[in-house]
CSV table of C-alpha atoms and ligand atoms in Angstrom, one decimal:
chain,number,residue,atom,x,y,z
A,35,UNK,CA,-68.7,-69.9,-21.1
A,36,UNK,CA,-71.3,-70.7,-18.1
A,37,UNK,CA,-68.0,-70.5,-16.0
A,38,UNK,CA,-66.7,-67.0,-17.4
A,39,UNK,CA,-69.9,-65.1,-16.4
A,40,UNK,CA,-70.1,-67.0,-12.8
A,41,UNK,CA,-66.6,-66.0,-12.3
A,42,UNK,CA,-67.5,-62.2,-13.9
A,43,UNK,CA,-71.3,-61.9,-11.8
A,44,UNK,CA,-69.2,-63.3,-8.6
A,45,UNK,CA,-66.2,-60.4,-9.3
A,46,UNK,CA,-68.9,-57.8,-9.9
A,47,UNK,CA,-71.2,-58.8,-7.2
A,48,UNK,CA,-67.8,-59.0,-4.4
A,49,UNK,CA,-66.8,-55.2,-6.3
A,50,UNK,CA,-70.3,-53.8,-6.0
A,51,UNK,CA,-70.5,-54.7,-2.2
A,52,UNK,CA,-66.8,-53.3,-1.6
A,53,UNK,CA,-68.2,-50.0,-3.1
A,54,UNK,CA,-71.2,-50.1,-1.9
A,55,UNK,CA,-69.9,-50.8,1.8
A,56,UNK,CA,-68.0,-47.8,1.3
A,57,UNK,CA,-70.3,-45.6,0.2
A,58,UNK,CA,-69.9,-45.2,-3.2
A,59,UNK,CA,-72.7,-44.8,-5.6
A,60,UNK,CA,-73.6,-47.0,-9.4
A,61,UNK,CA,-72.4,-43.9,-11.1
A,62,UNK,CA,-69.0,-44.7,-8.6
A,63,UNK,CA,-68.7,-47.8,-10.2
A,64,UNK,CA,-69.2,-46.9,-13.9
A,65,UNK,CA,-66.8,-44.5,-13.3
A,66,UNK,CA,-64.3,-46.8,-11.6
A,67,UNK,CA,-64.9,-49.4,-13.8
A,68,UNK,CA,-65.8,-47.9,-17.6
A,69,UNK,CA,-64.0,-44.2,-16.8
A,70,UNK,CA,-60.9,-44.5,-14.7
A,71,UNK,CA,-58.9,-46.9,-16.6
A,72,UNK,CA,-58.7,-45.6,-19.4
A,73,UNK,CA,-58.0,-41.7,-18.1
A,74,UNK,CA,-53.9,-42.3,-18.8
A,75,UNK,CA,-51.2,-39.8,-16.3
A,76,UNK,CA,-48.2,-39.1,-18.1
A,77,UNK,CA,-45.5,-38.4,-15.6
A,78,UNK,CA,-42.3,-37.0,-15.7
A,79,UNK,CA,-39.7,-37.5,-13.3
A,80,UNK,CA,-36.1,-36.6,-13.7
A,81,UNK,CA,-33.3,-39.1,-13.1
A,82,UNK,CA,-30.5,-36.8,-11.4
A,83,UNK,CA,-27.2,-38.2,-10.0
A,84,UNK,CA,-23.9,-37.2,-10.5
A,85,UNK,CA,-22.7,-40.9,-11.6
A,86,UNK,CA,-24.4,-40.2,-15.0
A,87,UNK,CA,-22.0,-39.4,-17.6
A,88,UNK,CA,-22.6,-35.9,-19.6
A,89,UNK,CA,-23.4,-37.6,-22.7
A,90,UNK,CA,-26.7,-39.3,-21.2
A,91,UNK,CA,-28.1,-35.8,-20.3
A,92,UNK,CA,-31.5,-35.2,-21.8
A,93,UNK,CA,-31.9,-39.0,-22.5
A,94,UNK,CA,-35.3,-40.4,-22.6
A,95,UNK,CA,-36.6,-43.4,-21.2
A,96,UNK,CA,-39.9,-44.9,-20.8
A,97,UNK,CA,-41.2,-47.2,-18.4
A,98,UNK,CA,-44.7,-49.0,-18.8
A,99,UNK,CA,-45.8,-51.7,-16.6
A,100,UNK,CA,-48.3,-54.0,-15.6
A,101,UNK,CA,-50.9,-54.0,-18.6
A,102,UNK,CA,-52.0,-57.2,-17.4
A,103,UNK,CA,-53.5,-58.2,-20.7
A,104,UNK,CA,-56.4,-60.3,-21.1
A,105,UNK,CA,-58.2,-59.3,-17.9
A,106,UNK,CA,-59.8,-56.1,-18.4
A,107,UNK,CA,-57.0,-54.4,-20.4
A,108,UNK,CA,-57.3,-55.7,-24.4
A,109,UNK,CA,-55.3,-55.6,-27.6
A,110,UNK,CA,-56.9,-52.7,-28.9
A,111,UNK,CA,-55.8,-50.6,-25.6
A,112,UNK,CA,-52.3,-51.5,-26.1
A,113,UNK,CA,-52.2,-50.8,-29.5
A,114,UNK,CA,-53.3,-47.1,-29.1
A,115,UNK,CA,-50.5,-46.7,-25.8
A,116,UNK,CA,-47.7,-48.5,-27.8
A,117,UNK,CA,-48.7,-45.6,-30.8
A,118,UNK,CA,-48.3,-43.2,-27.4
A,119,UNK,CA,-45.5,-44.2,-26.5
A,120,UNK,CA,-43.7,-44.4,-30.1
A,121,UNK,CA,-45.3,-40.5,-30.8
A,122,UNK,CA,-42.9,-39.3,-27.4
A,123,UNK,CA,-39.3,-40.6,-28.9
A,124,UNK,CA,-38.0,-42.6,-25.9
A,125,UNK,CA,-34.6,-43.6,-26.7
A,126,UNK,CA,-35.0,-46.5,-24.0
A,127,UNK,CA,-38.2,-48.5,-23.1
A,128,UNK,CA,-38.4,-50.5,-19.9
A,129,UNK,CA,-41.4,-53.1,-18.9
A,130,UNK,CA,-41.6,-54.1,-15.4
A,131,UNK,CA,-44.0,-57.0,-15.8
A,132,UNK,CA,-47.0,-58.9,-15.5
A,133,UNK,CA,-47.5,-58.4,-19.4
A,134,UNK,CA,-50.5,-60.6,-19.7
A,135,UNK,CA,-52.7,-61.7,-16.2
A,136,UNK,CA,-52.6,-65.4,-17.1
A,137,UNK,CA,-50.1,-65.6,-19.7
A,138,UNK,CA,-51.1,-69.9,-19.9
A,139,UNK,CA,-54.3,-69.1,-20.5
A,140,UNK,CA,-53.7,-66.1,-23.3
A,141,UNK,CA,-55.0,-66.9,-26.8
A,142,UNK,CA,-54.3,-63.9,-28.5
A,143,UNK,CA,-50.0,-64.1,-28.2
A,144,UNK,CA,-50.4,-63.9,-32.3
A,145,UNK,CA,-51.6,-60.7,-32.4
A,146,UNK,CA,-49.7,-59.4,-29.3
A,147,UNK,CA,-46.7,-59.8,-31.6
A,148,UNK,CA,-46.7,-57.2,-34.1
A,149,UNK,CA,-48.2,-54.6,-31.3
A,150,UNK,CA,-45.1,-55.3,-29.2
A,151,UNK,CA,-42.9,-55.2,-31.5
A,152,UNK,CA,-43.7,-52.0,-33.1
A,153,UNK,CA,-42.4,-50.5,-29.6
A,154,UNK,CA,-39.2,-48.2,-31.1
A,155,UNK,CA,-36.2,-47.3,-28.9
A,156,UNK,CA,-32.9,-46.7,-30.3
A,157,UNK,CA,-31.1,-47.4,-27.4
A,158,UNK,CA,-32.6,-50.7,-26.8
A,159,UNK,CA,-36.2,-52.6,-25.3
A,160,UNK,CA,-35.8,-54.1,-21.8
A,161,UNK,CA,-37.8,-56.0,-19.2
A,162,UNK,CA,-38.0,-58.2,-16.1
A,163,UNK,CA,-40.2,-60.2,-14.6
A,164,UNK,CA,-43.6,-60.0,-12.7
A,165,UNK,CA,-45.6,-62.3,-10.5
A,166,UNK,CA,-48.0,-62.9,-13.3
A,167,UNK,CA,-44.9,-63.5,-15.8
A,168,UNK,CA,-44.4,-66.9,-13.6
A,169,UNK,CA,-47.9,-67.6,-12.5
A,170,UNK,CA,-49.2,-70.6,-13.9
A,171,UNK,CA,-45.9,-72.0,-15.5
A,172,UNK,CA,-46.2,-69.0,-17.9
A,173,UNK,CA,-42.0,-67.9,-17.5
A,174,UNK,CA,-41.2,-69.5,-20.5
A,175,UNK,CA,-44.2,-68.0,-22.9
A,176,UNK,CA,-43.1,-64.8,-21.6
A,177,UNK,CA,-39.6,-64.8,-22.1
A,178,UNK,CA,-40.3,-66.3,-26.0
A,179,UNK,CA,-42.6,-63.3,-26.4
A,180,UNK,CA,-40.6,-60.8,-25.3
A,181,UNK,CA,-37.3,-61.9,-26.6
A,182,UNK,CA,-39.2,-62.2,-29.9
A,183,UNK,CA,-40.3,-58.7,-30.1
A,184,UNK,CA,-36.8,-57.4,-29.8
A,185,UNK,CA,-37.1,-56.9,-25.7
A,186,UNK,CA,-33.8,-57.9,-24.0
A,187,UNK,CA,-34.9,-60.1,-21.1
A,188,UNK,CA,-33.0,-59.5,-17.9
A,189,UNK,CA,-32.6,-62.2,-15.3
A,190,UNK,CA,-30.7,-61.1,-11.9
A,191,UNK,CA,-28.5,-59.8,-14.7
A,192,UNK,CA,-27.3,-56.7,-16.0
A,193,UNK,CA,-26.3,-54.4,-19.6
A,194,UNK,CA,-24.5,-51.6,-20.1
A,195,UNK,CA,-25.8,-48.9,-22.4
A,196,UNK,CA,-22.9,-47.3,-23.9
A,197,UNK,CA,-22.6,-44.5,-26.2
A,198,UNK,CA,-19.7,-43.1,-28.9
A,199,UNK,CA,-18.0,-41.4,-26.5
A,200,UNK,CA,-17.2,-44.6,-24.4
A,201,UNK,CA,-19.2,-43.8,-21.1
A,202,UNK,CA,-21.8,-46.0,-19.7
A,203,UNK,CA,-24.8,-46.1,-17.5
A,204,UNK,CA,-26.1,-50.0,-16.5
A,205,UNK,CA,-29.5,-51.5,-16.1
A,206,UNK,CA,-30.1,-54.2,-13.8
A,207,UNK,CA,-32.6,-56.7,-13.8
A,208,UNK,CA,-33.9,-58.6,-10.9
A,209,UNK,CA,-36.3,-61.6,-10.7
A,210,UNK,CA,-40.2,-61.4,-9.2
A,211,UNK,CA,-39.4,-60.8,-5.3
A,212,UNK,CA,-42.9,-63.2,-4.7
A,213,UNK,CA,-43.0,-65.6,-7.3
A,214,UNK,CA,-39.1,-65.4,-8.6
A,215,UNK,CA,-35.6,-66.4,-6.9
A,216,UNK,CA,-34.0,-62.4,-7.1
A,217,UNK,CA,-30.4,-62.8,-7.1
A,218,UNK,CA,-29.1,-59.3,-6.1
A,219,UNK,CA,-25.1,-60.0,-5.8
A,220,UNK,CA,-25.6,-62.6,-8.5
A,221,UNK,CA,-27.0,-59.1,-10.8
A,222,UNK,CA,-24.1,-56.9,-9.7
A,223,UNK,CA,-21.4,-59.2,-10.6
A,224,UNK,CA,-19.9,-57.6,-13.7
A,225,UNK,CA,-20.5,-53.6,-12.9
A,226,UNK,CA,-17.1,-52.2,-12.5
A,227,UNK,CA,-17.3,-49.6,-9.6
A,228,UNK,CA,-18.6,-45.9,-9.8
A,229,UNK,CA,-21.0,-46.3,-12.8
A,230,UNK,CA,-24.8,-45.0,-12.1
A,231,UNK,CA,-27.3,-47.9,-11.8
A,232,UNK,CA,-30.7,-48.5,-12.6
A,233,UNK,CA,-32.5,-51.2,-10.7
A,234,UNK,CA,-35.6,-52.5,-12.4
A,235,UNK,CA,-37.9,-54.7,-9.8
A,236,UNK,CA,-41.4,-55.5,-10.4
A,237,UNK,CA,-41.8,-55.6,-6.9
A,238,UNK,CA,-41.2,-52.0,-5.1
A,239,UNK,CA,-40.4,-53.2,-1.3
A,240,UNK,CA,-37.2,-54.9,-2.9
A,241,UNK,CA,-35.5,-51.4,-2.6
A,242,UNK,CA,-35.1,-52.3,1.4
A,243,UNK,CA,-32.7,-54.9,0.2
A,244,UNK,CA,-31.4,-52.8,-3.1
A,245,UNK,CA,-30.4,-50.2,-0.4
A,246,UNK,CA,-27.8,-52.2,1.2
A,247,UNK,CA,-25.6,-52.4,-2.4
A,248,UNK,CA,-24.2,-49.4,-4.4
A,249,UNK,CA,-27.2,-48.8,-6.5
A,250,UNK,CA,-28.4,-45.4,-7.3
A,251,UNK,CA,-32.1,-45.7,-8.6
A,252,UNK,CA,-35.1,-48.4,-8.6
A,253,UNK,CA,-38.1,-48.5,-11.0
A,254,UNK,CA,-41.0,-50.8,-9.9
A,255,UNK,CA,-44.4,-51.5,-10.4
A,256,UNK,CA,-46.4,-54.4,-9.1
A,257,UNK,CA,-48.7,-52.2,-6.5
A,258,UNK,CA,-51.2,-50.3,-9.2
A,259,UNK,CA,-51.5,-47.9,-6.5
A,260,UNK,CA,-53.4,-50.0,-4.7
A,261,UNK,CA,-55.8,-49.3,-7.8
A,262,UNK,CA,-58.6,-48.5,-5.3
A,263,UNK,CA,-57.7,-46.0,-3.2
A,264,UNK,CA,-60.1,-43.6,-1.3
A,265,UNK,CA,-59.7,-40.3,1.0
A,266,UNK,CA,-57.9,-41.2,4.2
A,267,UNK,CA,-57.9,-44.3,4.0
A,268,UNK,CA,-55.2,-44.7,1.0
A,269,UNK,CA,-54.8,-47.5,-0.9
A,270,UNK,CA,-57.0,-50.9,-0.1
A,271,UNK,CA,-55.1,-53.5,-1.5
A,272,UNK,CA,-51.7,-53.5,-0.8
A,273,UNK,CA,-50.4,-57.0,-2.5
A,274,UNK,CA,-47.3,-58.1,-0.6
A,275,UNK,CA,-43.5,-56.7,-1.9
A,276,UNK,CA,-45.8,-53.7,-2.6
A,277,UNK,CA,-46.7,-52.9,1.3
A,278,UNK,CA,-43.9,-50.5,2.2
A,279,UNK,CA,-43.5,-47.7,-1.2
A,280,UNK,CA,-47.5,-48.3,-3.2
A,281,UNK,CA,-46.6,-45.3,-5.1
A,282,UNK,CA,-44.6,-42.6,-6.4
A,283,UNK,CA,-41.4,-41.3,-5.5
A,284,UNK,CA,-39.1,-42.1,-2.4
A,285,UNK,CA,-35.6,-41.8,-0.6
A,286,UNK,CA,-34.6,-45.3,1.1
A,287,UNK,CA,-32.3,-45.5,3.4
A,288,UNK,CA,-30.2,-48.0,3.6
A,289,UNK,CA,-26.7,-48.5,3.6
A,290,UNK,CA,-26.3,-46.5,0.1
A,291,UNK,CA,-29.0,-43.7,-0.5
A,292,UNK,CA,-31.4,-45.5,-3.4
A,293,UNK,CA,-33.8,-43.1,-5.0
A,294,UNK,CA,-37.4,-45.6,-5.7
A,295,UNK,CA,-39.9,-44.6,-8.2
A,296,UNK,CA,-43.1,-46.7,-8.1
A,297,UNK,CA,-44.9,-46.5,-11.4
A,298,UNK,CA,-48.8,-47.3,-10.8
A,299,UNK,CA,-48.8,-49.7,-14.1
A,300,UNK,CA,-51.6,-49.5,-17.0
A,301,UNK,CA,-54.1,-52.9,-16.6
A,302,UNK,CA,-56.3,-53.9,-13.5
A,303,UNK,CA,-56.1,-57.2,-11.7
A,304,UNK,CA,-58.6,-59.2,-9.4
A,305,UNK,CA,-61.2,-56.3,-10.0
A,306,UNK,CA,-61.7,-54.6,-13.0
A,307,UNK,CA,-61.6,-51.0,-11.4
A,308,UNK,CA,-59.4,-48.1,-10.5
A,309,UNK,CA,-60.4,-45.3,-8.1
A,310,UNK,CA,-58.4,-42.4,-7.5
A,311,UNK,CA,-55.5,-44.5,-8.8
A,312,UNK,CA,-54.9,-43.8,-12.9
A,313,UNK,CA,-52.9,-45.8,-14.6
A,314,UNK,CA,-50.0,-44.0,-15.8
A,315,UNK,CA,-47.3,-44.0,-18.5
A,316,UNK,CA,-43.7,-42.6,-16.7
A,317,UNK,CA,-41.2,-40.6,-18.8
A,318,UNK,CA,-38.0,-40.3,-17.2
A,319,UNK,CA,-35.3,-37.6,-18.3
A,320,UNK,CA,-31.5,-38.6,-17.2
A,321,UNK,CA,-29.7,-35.7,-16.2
A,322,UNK,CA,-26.2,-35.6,-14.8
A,323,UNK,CA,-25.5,-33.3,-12.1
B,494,FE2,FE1,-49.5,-56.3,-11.6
């Protein structure tokens, strides 16, 4: 206990001078800590690309990331944006880790359960790993909570999502680029050529690598934005795999055109603050052209 509120003062006191050094008022940190992370962005973003079979078109699928729960993000948060998420239909949800900050330390996996599993998608629940999935020999309590709550787990591995008509589209997922072994050629193996692939990797900067195989789009997370960001200057914190793409959307070029979409995830880590970087919720819309 005596330990919890050193650690919290010392966090506070090293936050306060950051903003303070830069300028910002209390009513700057209330905001950044009480205001901004809750204040959710929606965003849409079309997935176009010609490899996507017609029967995909208008297919929804949700991507959510880094909730990082137990640091300042709690149960009672991720119950109301699992009801958001279930109230906009997706017919796929994707989680692109660091589900809990120090998943070894997390008492509440009991009631994280239900919440998780509640998630709805008809055409399936998939994740990959984060850096804070492996930190502190937590891979396995992951895995067993996802895999419990109906998520399918992929490991420098891939699935097909097929439909009636016969036509596929295939997710790929890769391991934690900082605290993982990713395995691209090892995740490719079983694709049969010309089918549209998604890449999901925690870590955006992978897509320098991704680029160099026939991959068509990346989802990421990892870099919160930088979660403090300020006029200028940009983001603050940019953790490492997260240096080159912190946010957004972005054509790499490499030796295949890979189209990266770095989602800004939903928790906080190290400080409990956002500034001028919301967490956000991404919907994507496949549509074949
Ligand atoms: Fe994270």
């Amino acid at each position: 206990m005596v330990r919890k509120q050193t650690r919290r003062t010392f966090i506070k006191r090293i936050a306060g001078s950051i903003l303070t050094v830069l300028g910002l008022s209390s009513g700057g940190y209330f905001y950044a800590n009480k205001i901004e992370p809750s204040l959710l962005e929606m965003k849409e973003i079309p997935i176009r690309h010609p490899l996507i079979p017609k029967g995909f078109e208008g297919i929804k699928i949700i991507q959510f990331s880094d909730t990082h729960l137990g640091f300042q993000y709690n149960l009672s948060h991720f119950n109301q944006l699992v009801k958001k998420i279930n109230g906009l239909k997706p017919d796929i949800i994707l989680f692109t880790g660091d589900l809990i900050d120090e998943p070894n330390k997390y008492s509440q996996v009991h009631d994280l359960l239900p919440i998780l599993g509640s998630l709805q998608a008809p055409k399936g629940k998939f994740c990959i790993f984060g850096n804070h999935d492996h930190g502190g020999y937590g891979s396995e309590i992951y895995r067993n909570i996802m895999e419990s709550t109906n998520f399918k787990v992929l490991l420098n591995e891939s699935t097909a999502i097929t439909l009636k008509d016969g036509s596929s589209i295939y997710l790929i997922g890769i391991d934690d680029a900082m605290l993982g072994n990713p395995d691209l050629p090892l995740s490719l193996k079983n694709i049969p050529n010309n089918q549209f692939k998604l890449l999901l990797s925690h870590a955006p900067d992978l897509a320098e690598s991704a680029s160099e195989y026939p991959i068509q789009w990346q989802i990421s997370g990892h870099s919160h934005g930088g979660q403090i960001k300020l006029p200028i200057l940009g983001a603050l914190i940019r953790p490492p795999f997260a240096q080159m793409y912190p946010e957004g959307l972005y054509a790499v070029k490499g030796k295949f055109p890979l189209t990266l979409y770095v989602n800004r995830g939903i928790g906080t880590t190290r400080l409990p603050l956002r500034f001028m970087s919301r967490p956000e919720l991404t919907i994507y819309t496949l549509i074949s052209s």
